[in-house]
């Protein structure tokens, strides 16, 4: 055969198992030898003696066959061990000269650049140490950056080492973690042609009273093709404020994926803010990174980070906003959700990022973030959805997020839906977010529906959000429907329907064609929302909501 593939370690393991099987069989044969070859006769008559002789003869034959099988087993075991040893010796003989040759060639190639620039031509950068915490740069041609040093002990604040940058092809090194409130190291940048940024290091925790824990390190950037590195998480603080999450790294210029923002750290007196998502402005594709979640707290919870912007010439999506942190103290309010990232392209598809939901809180829910706008010159623009407001126990529920605008010069513009208001046990619920506008000059615009009001057990539910307006000079507009009022023990109003038209310098301007959106229904005697107005020349008004 032309090629043989063998793993010496597996052959050795198989030999050990076969040896164990042989030992077990020998023990069983020895234990059964006396009882099967020296059988006592049941009586003194000829029949009993004949039966005894027959069974004893069978026992002797079995022992003879067992001895032959044991001899074959031992021979096979010796052959298997010899084969494993031969393969191992052959591997060692072939690997040793090849490894030495490879090492020698790389040494000759890397020596000039190492001497002149302090980094190899081909190879990975060195990892950071306590004495030199920053990772070394990767090879100028190929190689990953070295990782930053992680500080895990000591008596004073220590910042994590930064990750090393890659050269032409390779990934940036990861940032090291901070210690005792020190910040995390930044991730290294990816290769200038192909490669992703390294992740940022985590911020150092803080155990003492008061103070702020270390912030997470920023993710490294991807210069041309690749993903931005994720931001490092903020450090926790036992009796202080949690560290902020690190920002996600930016994506490349051709094909871009922004890095995720780091989560904010927990803190007794305040949660850290989530890191913003990395930007992504690739020529072909740009997907913004998601924002990091806000940190939890007994007092003031951290806000979620905003999503990174996305875009390019043809396809772009904004990053999702991070969720607000939870506040679980008696007087704590949930953190606000992060806004979705905006997106814009020249020709093609653009969608804004969805908003982050508000954090829950005992004394009040956090407001949700706003959906990001999606805009294009020619194509489809879609606004990001608003998120739900945070729930609450004793305080008011958080307001739902407003939907992002969907815009196009020519094509289609769809506004994002508004988020629902947050629930409350013992207070008023949050209002629903307004729907985003569908804006354009030529084509079809559709306003986003307003979010429903939140529900409440002890008091009134939240009012519904207004439907988004839609339209353009030479466009058909369809206004979004208003959100319904939320359930509760008191009246809640429905949101108004969206109108056909758009805004110019802050003033609403009706346009010519399209239908207004329906108003949302009121709850428990609340007023229904008014229907939106239709086009000036052609179209119908929306229906009023029921009370």
Coordinates of C-alpha atoms in Angstrom, one line a residue:
X1 CA 0.0 0.0 0.0
X2 CA 1.2 3.5 -0.7
X3 CA 0.4 5.1 2.7
X4 CA 0.1 3.7 6.2
X5 CA -1.4 5.7 9.0
X6 CA -0.8 4.5 12.5
X7 CA -0.9 6.0 16.0
X8 CA 1.7 4.3 18.3
X9 CA -0.1 5.5 21.4
X10 CA -3.3 3.7 20.3
X11 CA -1.4 0.5 19.5
X12 CA 0.2 0.6 23.0
X13 CA -3.2 1.1 24.6
X14 CA -4.7 -1.8 22.6
X15 CA -1.8 -4.0 23.7
X16 CA -2.5 -3.2 27.4
X17 CA -6.1 -4.1 27.0
X18 CA -5.4 -7.3 25.2
X19 CA -2.9 -8.2 28.0
X20 CA -5.6 -7.7 30.6
X21 CA -8.0 -10.0 28.7
X22 CA -5.4 -12.7 28.6
X23 CA -4.7 -12.5 32.3
X24 CA -8.4 -12.7 33.1
X25 CA -8.8 -15.8 30.9
X26 CA -5.8 -17.6 32.5
X27 CA -7.2 -16.9 36.0
X28 CA -10.6 -18.3 35.0
X29 CA -9.1 -21.4 33.4
X30 CA -6.9 -22.1 36.4
X31 CA -9.9 -21.8 38.7
X32 CA -12.0 -24.2 36.6
X33 CA -9.2 -26.8 36.0
X34 CA -9.7 -29.0 39.1
X35 CA -13.5 -29.0 39.0
X36 CA -13.6 -29.9 35.3
X37 CA -10.8 -32.5 35.0
X38 CA -11.0 -34.4 38.3
X39 CA -14.7 -35.1 38.6
X40 CA -15.8 -37.6 41.3
X41 CA -17.9 -40.6 40.2
X42 CA -21.5 -40.5 41.3
X43 CA -21.4 -44.3 42.2
X44 CA -19.3 -47.5 41.9
X45 CA -21.2 -48.9 38.9
X46 CA -19.9 -48.9 35.3
X47 CA -22.4 -46.3 34.0
X48 CA -21.3 -43.7 36.6
X49 CA -17.7 -44.4 35.9
X50 CA -18.2 -43.9 32.2
X51 CA -20.0 -40.6 32.7
X52 CA -17.2 -39.4 35.0
X53 CA -14.6 -40.4 32.4
X54 CA -16.5 -38.6 29.6
X55 CA -16.8 -35.3 31.4
X56 CA -13.2 -35.5 32.7
X57 CA -12.0 -36.1 29.1
X58 CA -14.0 -32.9 27.9
X59 CA -12.3 -30.9 30.7
X60 CA -8.8 -32.1 29.6
X61 CA -9.6 -31.2 26.0
X62 CA -10.8 -27.7 27.0
X63 CA -7.6 -27.1 29.0
X64 CA -5.5 -28.2 26.0
X65 CA -7.3 -25.9 23.7
X66 CA -7.1 -23.1 26.3
X67 CA -3.3 -23.6 26.5
X68 CA -3.0 -23.3 22.7
X69 CA -5.2 -20.1 22.7
X70 CA -3.0 -18.6 25.4
X71 CA 0.1 -19.3 23.4
X72 CA -1.5 -17.6 20.3
X73 CA -2.6 -14.7 22.5
X74 CA 0.9 -14.2 23.9
X75 CA 2.4 -14.3 20.3
X76 CA -0.2 -11.7 19.1
X77 CA 0.5 -9.5 22.0
X78 CA 4.3 -9.6 21.4
X79 CA 3.7 -8.7 17.7
X80 CA 1.4 -5.8 18.6
X81 CA 3.9 -4.4 21.0
X82 CA 6.7 -4.7 18.5
X83 CA 4.6 -3.0 15.8
X84 CA 3.8 -0.1 18.1
X85 CA 7.5 0.3 19.0
X86 CA 8.5 0.2 15.4
X87 CA 6.0 2.9 14.4
X88 CA 7.1 5.1 17.4
X89 CA 10.7 4.7 16.4
X90 CA 9.9 5.5 12.8
X91 CA 8.0 8.7 13.8
X92 CA 10.8 9.8 16.1
X93 CA 13.4 9.2 13.4
X94 CA 11.5 11.1 10.8
X95 CA 10.4 14.0 13.1
X96 CA 13.7 14.8 14.6
X97 CA 15.5 15.8 11.4
X98 CA 12.4 17.5 9.9
X99 CA 11.9 19.5 13.1
X100 CA 15.5 20.5 13.3
X101 CA 15.4 21.5 9.6
X102 CA 12.2 23.5 10.0
X103 CA 13.6 25.3 13.1
X104 CA 16.8 26.1 11.3
X105 CA 15.1 27.5 8.2
X106 CA 12.8 29.7 10.3
X107 CA 15.8 30.9 12.3
X108 CA 17.6 32.0 9.1
X109 CA 14.5 33.7 7.7
X110 CA 13.5 35.4 11.0
X111 CA 16.9 36.6 12.1
X112 CA 17.1 39.8 10.0
X113 CA 13.7 41.1 10.8
X114 CA 14.1 40.1 14.5
X115 CA 17.3 42.1 14.7
X116 CA 16.0 45.1 12.8
X117 CA 12.4 45.3 13.9
X118 CA 12.2 43.2 17.0
X119 CA 9.7 40.7 15.5
X120 CA 9.9 37.6 13.3
X121 CA 8.9 37.3 9.7
X122 CA 7.0 34.1 10.3
X123 CA 5.8 33.0 13.7
X124 CA 3.7 34.0 16.7
X125 CA 4.6 36.8 19.0
X126 CA 5.7 36.0 22.5
X127 CA 3.2 36.1 25.4
X128 CA 3.6 38.8 28.0
X129 CA 5.3 38.1 31.4
X130 CA 5.2 39.8 34.7
X131 CA 8.3 41.7 33.8
X132 CA 7.1 42.6 30.3
X133 CA 3.3 42.3 30.3
X134 CA 2.5 43.3 26.7
X135 CA 2.4 40.5 24.1
X136 CA 4.9 40.6 21.3
X137 CA 4.0 41.3 17.7
X138 CA 3.3 38.4 15.4
X139 CA 5.4 37.7 12.3
X140 CA 5.4 40.4 9.6
X141 CA 4.2 37.9 7.0
X142 CA 2.3 35.4 9.1
X143 CA 1.7 34.9 12.8
X144 CA -0.6 35.7 15.7
X145 CA 0.2 38.4 18.2
X146 CA 1.2 37.3 21.7
X147 CA -1.3 37.4 24.6
X148 CA -1.0 40.0 27.3
X149 CA -0.1 38.9 30.8
X150 CA -2.8 38.0 33.3
X151 CA -2.3 39.4 36.8
X152 CA -3.7 37.0 39.3
X153 CA -2.0 38.0 42.6
X154 CA -0.2 40.8 44.3
X155 CA -0.9 43.6 46.7
X156 CA -1.3 46.6 44.4
X157 CA -3.4 47.6 41.4
X158 CA -2.1 46.0 38.2
X159 CA -3.3 46.7 34.6
X160 CA -3.4 43.7 32.3
X161 CA -1.0 43.5 29.5
X162 CA -2.0 44.4 26.0
X163 CA -2.2 41.8 23.3
X164 CA 0.3 42.0 20.4
X165 CA -0.6 43.0 16.9
X166 CA -0.5 40.5 14.0
X167 CA 1.4 41.3 10.8
X168 CA -0.1 40.7 7.4
X169 CA -2.0 37.5 8.2
X170 CA -3.0 36.5 11.7
X171 CA -5.0 37.3 14.8
X172 CA -4.3 39.8 17.4
X173 CA -3.3 38.6 20.9
X174 CA -5.8 38.6 23.8
X175 CA -5.5 41.3 26.4
X176 CA -4.5 40.2 29.9
X177 CA -6.7 40.6 32.9
X178 CA -6.2 43.3 35.5
X179 CA -5.8 42.8 39.2
X180 CA -7.1 44.7 42.3
X181 CA -9.1 47.3 40.2
X182 CA -6.7 47.4 37.3
X183 CA -8.1 47.7 33.8
X184 CA -7.9 44.8 31.4
X185 CA -5.4 45.0 28.6
X186 CA -6.5 45.9 25.1
X187 CA -6.6 43.1 22.5
X188 CA -4.1 43.3 19.7
X189 CA -5.1 44.2 16.1
X190 CA -5.5 41.5 13.5
X191 CA -3.4 41.2 10.3
X192 CA -3.6 44.1 8.0
X193 CA -4.8 41.8 5.2
X194 CA -6.7 39.0 7.0
X195 CA -7.2 38.5 10.7
X196 CA -9.4 39.2 13.7
X197 CA -8.7 41.5 16.6
X198 CA -7.9 39.9 20.0
X199 CA -10.4 40.0 22.8
X200 CA -9.9 42.6 25.6
X201 CA -8.9 41.4 29.0
X202 CA -11.2 41.4 32.0
X203 CA -11.0 44.3 34.5
X204 CA -9.7 43.5 37.9
X205 CA -12.1 42.9 40.8
X206 CA -12.1 45.2 43.8
X207 CA -12.7 43.6 47.2
X208 CA -12.4 46.6 49.5
X209 CA -15.0 49.2 50.6
X210 CA -15.8 51.8 48.0
X211 CA -14.0 52.5 44.8
X212 CA -14.5 51.3 41.2
X213 CA -13.4 48.0 39.8
X214 CA -11.3 47.9 36.7
X215 CA -12.7 48.5 33.3
X216 CA -12.5 45.7 30.6
X217 CA -10.0 46.2 27.9
X218 CA -11.1 47.2 24.4
X219 CA -11.2 44.5 21.7
X220 CA -8.6 44.7 18.9
X221 CA -9.5 46.0 15.4
X222 CA -9.5 44.0 12.2
X223 CA -8.0 46.3 9.6
X224 CA -9.2 44.7 6.3
X225 CA -11.0 41.3 6.5
X226 CA -12.0 39.9 9.9
X227 CA -13.9 40.3 13.1
X228 CA -13.2 42.9 15.7
X229 CA -12.3 41.5 19.1
X230 CA -14.8 41.3 22.0
X231 CA -14.4 43.8 24.7
X232 CA -13.4 42.5 28.1
X233 CA -15.9 42.3 31.0
X234 CA -15.7 44.9 33.7
X235 CA -14.5 43.8 37.1
X236 CA -16.8 43.1 40.0
X237 CA -16.8 45.3 43.1
X238 CA -17.9 43.8 46.4
X239 CA -18.8 47.1 48.1
X240 CA -18.2 49.6 45.3
X241 CA -19.0 50.3 41.6
X242 CA -18.5 47.6 39.0
X243 CA -16.1 48.3 36.1
X244 CA -17.4 49.3 32.7
X245 CA -17.2 46.7 29.9
X246 CA -14.7 47.2 27.2
X247 CA -15.7 48.4 23.7
X248 CA -15.8 45.9 20.9
X249 CA -13.2 46.2 18.2
X250 CA -14.0 47.6 14.8
X251 CA -14.4 45.2 11.8
X252 CA -12.3 45.3 8.6
X253 CA -12.7 47.7 5.7
X254 CA -13.7 45.1 3.1
X255 CA -15.7 42.5 5.1
X256 CA -16.5 43.8 8.6
X257 CA -17.9 42.2 11.7
X258 CA -17.7 44.4 14.8
X259 CA -16.8 42.9 18.1
X260 CA -19.2 42.5 21.0
X261 CA -19.0 45.0 23.9
X262 CA -18.0 43.6 27.3
X263 CA -20.5 43.2 30.1
X264 CA -20.4 45.7 33.0
X265 CA -19.3 44.3 36.3
X266 CA -21.5 43.9 39.4
X267 CA -21.2 46.5 42.2
X268 CA -22.9 46.9 45.5
X269 CA -23.3 50.7 45.0
X270 CA -23.5 50.7 41.2
X271 CA -23.3 48.3 38.3
X272 CA -20.8 49.0 35.5
X273 CA -22.0 50.2 32.1
X274 CA -21.9 47.7 29.2
X275 CA -19.3 48.3 26.5
X276 CA -20.4 49.6 23.1
X277 CA -20.3 47.2 20.2
X278 CA -17.6 47.6 17.6
X279 CA -18.2 49.5 14.4
X280 CA -18.3 47.7 11.0
X281 CA -18.0 49.8 7.9
X282 CA -17.0 47.2 5.4
X283 CA -17.2 47.9 1.7
X284 CA -19.1 44.7 0.9
X285 CA -20.6 43.7 4.3
X286 CA -20.8 45.5 7.6
X287 CA -22.3 43.9 10.7
X288 CA -22.0 46.0 13.9
X289 CA -21.2 44.3 17.2
X290 CA -23.7 43.9 20.0
X291 CA -23.5 46.1 23.0
X292 CA -22.6 44.6 26.4
X293 CA -25.1 44.1 29.2
X294 CA -25.1 46.5 32.1
X295 CA -23.9 45.3 35.5
X296 CA -26.2 44.3 38.3
X297 CA -26.4 46.3 41.6
X298 CA -28.2 46.6 44.8
X299 CA -28.4 50.3 44.2
X300 CA -28.0 51.7 40.7
X301 CA -27.8 49.2 37.9
X302 CA -25.6 49.8 34.9
X303 CA -26.9 50.8 31.5
X304 CA -26.5 48.5 28.5
X305 CA -24.0 49.4 25.8
X306 CA -25.1 50.7 22.4
X307 CA -24.8 48.5 19.4
X308 CA -22.1 49.2 16.9
X309 CA -22.9 50.8 13.6
X310 CA -22.9 48.7 10.5
X311 CA -22.8 49.5 6.8
X312 CA -21.0 49.6 3.6
X313 CA -21.9 49.8 -0.1
X314 CA -24.2 46.8 -0.3
X315 CA -25.2 45.2 3.1
X316 CA -25.2 46.4 6.6
X317 CA -26.8 45.6 10.0
X318 CA -26.4 47.6 13.2
X319 CA -25.5 45.8 16.3
X320 CA -28.1 45.0 19.0
X321 CA -28.1 47.2 22.1
X322 CA -27.1 45.6 25.4
X323 CA -29.7 44.9 28.1
X324 CA -29.8 47.1 31.2
X325 CA -28.6 45.6 34.4
X326 CA -31.0 44.4 37.1
X327 CA -31.4 46.3 40.3
X328 CA -32.4 44.0 43.1
X329 CA -32.2 46.3 46.2
X330 CA -35.3 47.7 47.8
X331 CA -34.6 51.2 46.3
X332 CA -32.9 50.0 43.1
X333 CA -33.9 51.0 39.6
X334 CA -33.0 48.8 36.6
X335 CA -30.5 50.1 34.1
X336 CA -31.5 51.5 30.8
X337 CA -31.2 49.4 27.7
X338 CA -28.7 50.3 25.0
X339 CA -29.7 51.8 21.7
X340 CA -29.4 49.6 18.6
X341 CA -26.7 50.6 16.1
X342 CA -27.5 52.5 13.0
X343 CA -26.8 51.1 9.5
X344 CA -26.4 52.8 6.2
X345 CA -25.5 51.5 2.7
X346 CA -25.3 52.9 -0.7
X347 CA -27.0 50.2 -2.7
X348 CA -28.8 47.3 -1.1
X349 CA -30.0 46.3 2.3
X350 CA -29.6 48.3 5.6
X351 CA -31.2 47.3 8.9
X352 CA -30.8 49.1 12.2
X353 CA -29.9 47.1 15.3
X354 CA -32.6 46.1 17.8
X355 CA -32.6 48.0 21.1
X356 CA -31.6 46.5 24.4
X357 CA -34.4 45.8 26.9
X358 CA -34.5 47.8 30.2
X359 CA -33.3 46.1 33.3
X360 CA -35.8 45.0 36.0
X361 CA -35.7 46.8 39.4
X362 CA -37.4 46.6 42.7
X363 CA -38.1 50.4 42.7
X364 CA -38.5 50.9 39.0
X365 CA -37.8 49.3 35.7
X366 CA -35.2 50.7 33.3
X367 CA -36.2 52.3 30.1
X368 CA -35.6 50.3 26.9
X369 CA -33.2 51.5 24.3
X370 CA -34.2 52.9 20.9
X371 CA -34.0 50.9 17.7
X372 CA -31.3 51.9 15.3
X373 CA -32.1 53.6 12.0
X374 CA -31.5 51.7 8.7
X375 CA -31.0 53.9 5.6
X376 CA -30.0 53.3 2.0
X377 CA -29.8 55.4 -1.2
X378 CA -31.3 52.7 -3.3
X379 CA -32.7 49.6 -1.8
X380 CA -34.4 48.6 1.5
X381 CA -34.0 50.4 4.8
X382 CA -35.4 48.8 7.9
X383 CA -35.4 50.4 11.4
X384 CA -34.5 48.3 14.4
X385 CA -37.2 47.2 16.9
X386 CA -37.6 49.0 20.2
X387 CA -37.3 46.7 23.2
X388 CA -39.5 46.0 26.2
X389 CA -39.2 48.2 29.3
X390 CA -37.9 46.7 32.5
X391 CA -40.3 45.3 35.0
X392 CA -40.7 46.6 38.6
X393 CA -42.1 45.6 42.0
X394 CA -42.8 48.8 43.9
X395 CA -42.1 51.5 41.3
X396 CA -43.1 52.2 37.7
X397 CA -42.4 49.9 34.8
X398 CA -39.9 51.1 32.3
X399 CA -40.9 52.7 29.0
X400 CA -40.8 50.7 25.9
X401 CA -38.2 51.6 23.3
X402 CA -38.9 53.7 20.2
X403 CA -38.5 51.8 16.9
X404 CA -35.8 53.0 14.5
X405 CA -36.5 54.8 11.3
X406 CA -36.3 52.9 8.0
X407 CA -35.3 55.3 5.2
X408 CA -34.5 55.2 1.5
X409 CA -34.1 57.8 -1.3
X410 CA -35.7 55.3 -3.6
X411 CA -37.0 51.9 -2.7
X412 CA -38.6 50.7 0.6
X413 CA -38.5 52.1 4.1
X414 CA -39.9 50.2 7.0
X415 CA -40.0 51.7 10.5
X416 CA -39.2 49.5 13.4
X417 CA -41.9 48.4 15.8
X418 CA -42.1 50.1 19.2
X419 CA -41.3 48.1 22.3
X420 CA -43.9 47.2 25.0
X421 CA -43.9 49.0 28.3
X422 CA -42.6 47.3 31.4
X423 CA -44.8 45.5 33.9
X424 CA -45.3 46.7 37.5
X425 CA -46.7 44.9 40.5
X426 CA -47.7 47.9 42.7
X427 CA -47.3 51.0 40.5
X428 CA -48.1 52.3 37.1
X429 CA -46.9 50.3 34.1
X430 CA -44.5 51.6 31.5
X431 CA -45.8 53.2 28.3
X432 CA -45.3 51.6 24.9
X433 CA -42.7 52.9 22.6
X434 CA -43.6 54.7 19.4
X435 CA -43.2 53.0 16.1
X436 CA -40.4 54.1 13.8
X437 CA -40.9 56.2 10.7
X438 CA -40.9 54.9 7.1
X439 CA -39.2 57.7 5.2
X440 CA -38.3 57.9 1.5
X441 CA -38.6 60.1 -1.6
X442 CA -39.7 57.5 -4.2
X443 CA -41.2 54.1 -3.3
X444 CA -43.1 52.5 -0.4
X445 CA -42.8 53.6 3.2
X446 CA -44.4 51.7 6.1
X447 CA -44.5 53.1 9.7
X448 CA -43.7 50.7 12.5
X449 CA -46.5 49.7 14.9
X450 CA -46.5 51.3 18.4
X451 CA -45.8 49.2 21.3
X452 CA -48.4 48.0 23.8
X453 CA -48.6 49.6 27.2
X454 CA -47.3 47.5 30.1
X455 CA -49.6 45.8 32.6
X456 CA -50.0 46.4 36.3
X457 CA -51.7 44.6 39.2
X458 CA -52.3 47.5 41.6
X459 CA -52.6 50.5 39.3
X460 CA -53.3 51.5 35.7
X461 CA -51.6 49.9 32.8
X462 CA -49.4 51.9 30.5
X463 CA -50.6 53.9 27.5
X464 CA -49.9 52.4 24.0
X465 CA -47.3 53.9 21.8
X466 CA -48.0 56.0 18.7
X467 CA -47.7 54.3 15.3
X468 CA -44.9 55.5 13.0
X469 CA -45.5 58.0 10.3
X470 CA -44.7 57.0 6.7
X471 CA -44.5 58.6 3.2
X472 CA -42.6 60.8 0.8
X473 CA -43.0 63.2 -2.0
X474 CA -43.4 60.5 -4.7
X475 CA -44.1 57.6 -2.4
X476 CA -46.9 55.6 -1.0
X477 CA -47.1 55.7 2.8
X478 CA -48.8 53.3 5.2
X479 CA -48.9 54.6 8.8
X480 CA -48.3 52.2 11.6
X481 CA -51.0 51.2 14.0
X482 CA -51.0 52.6 17.5
X483 CA -50.3 50.2 20.5
X484 CA -53.1 49.1 22.8
X485 CA -53.3 50.3 26.4
X486 CA -52.1 47.9 28.9
X487 CA -54.2 46.0 31.4
X488 CA -54.4 47.1 35.0
X489 CA -56.8 48.3 37.7
X490 CA -57.3 51.7 36.0
X491 CA -57.8 53.1 32.5
X492 CA -55.0 53.2 29.9
X493 CA -55.2 54.9 26.6
X494 CA -54.4 53.5 23.1
X495 CA -51.7 55.0 21.0
X496 CA -52.6 57.2 17.9
X497 CA -52.1 55.7 14.4
X498 CA -49.3 56.9 12.2
X499 CA -49.9 59.6 9.6
X500 CA -49.0 59.7 5.9
X501 CA -46.1 62.2 5.6
X502 CA -42.8 63.1 7.1
X503 CA -40.8 65.7 9.0
X504 CA -38.9 68.6 7.6
X505 CA -36.8 70.6 10.0
X506 CA -38.9 69.4 12.9
X507 CA -42.3 70.1 11.3
X508 CA -44.6 67.4 10.0
X509 CA -45.4 67.7 6.3
X510 CA -48.4 65.7 4.9
X511 CA -47.7 63.9 1.6
X512 CA -49.9 62.8 -1.2
X513 CA -50.6 59.0 -1.2
X514 CA -51.3 56.4 1.4
X515 CA -53.4 55.2 4.3
X516 CA -53.2 56.3 8.0
X517 CA -52.7 53.7 10.7
X518 CA -55.4 52.6 13.1
X519 CA -55.4 53.9 16.6
X520 CA -54.8 51.4 19.5
X521 CA -57.6 50.3 21.8
X522 CA -57.9 51.7 25.3
X523 CA -58.1 49.5 28.3
X524 CA -60.7 49.7 31.2
X525 CA -62.3 52.8 30.0
X526 CA -59.2 54.4 28.5
X527 CA -59.5 56.5 25.4
X528 CA -58.8 54.8 22.1
X529 CA -56.1 56.3 19.9
X530 CA -57.0 58.5 17.0
X531 CA -56.6 57.0 13.5
X532 CA -53.8 58.5 11.4
X533 CA -54.5 60.8 8.5
X534 CA -54.2 59.5 5.0
X535 CA -52.7 61.0 1.9
X536 CA -53.7 64.5 0.7
X537 CA -54.7 63.3 -2.8
X538 CA -55.4 59.6 -2.3
X539 CA -55.8 57.4 0.7
X540 CA -57.9 56.8 3.8
X541 CA -57.7 57.8 7.4
X542 CA -57.1 55.1 9.9
X543 CA -59.8 53.9 12.3
X544 CA -60.0 55.2 15.8
X545 CA -59.3 52.7 18.5
X546 CA -62.1 51.5 20.8
X547 CA -62.4 52.8 24.4

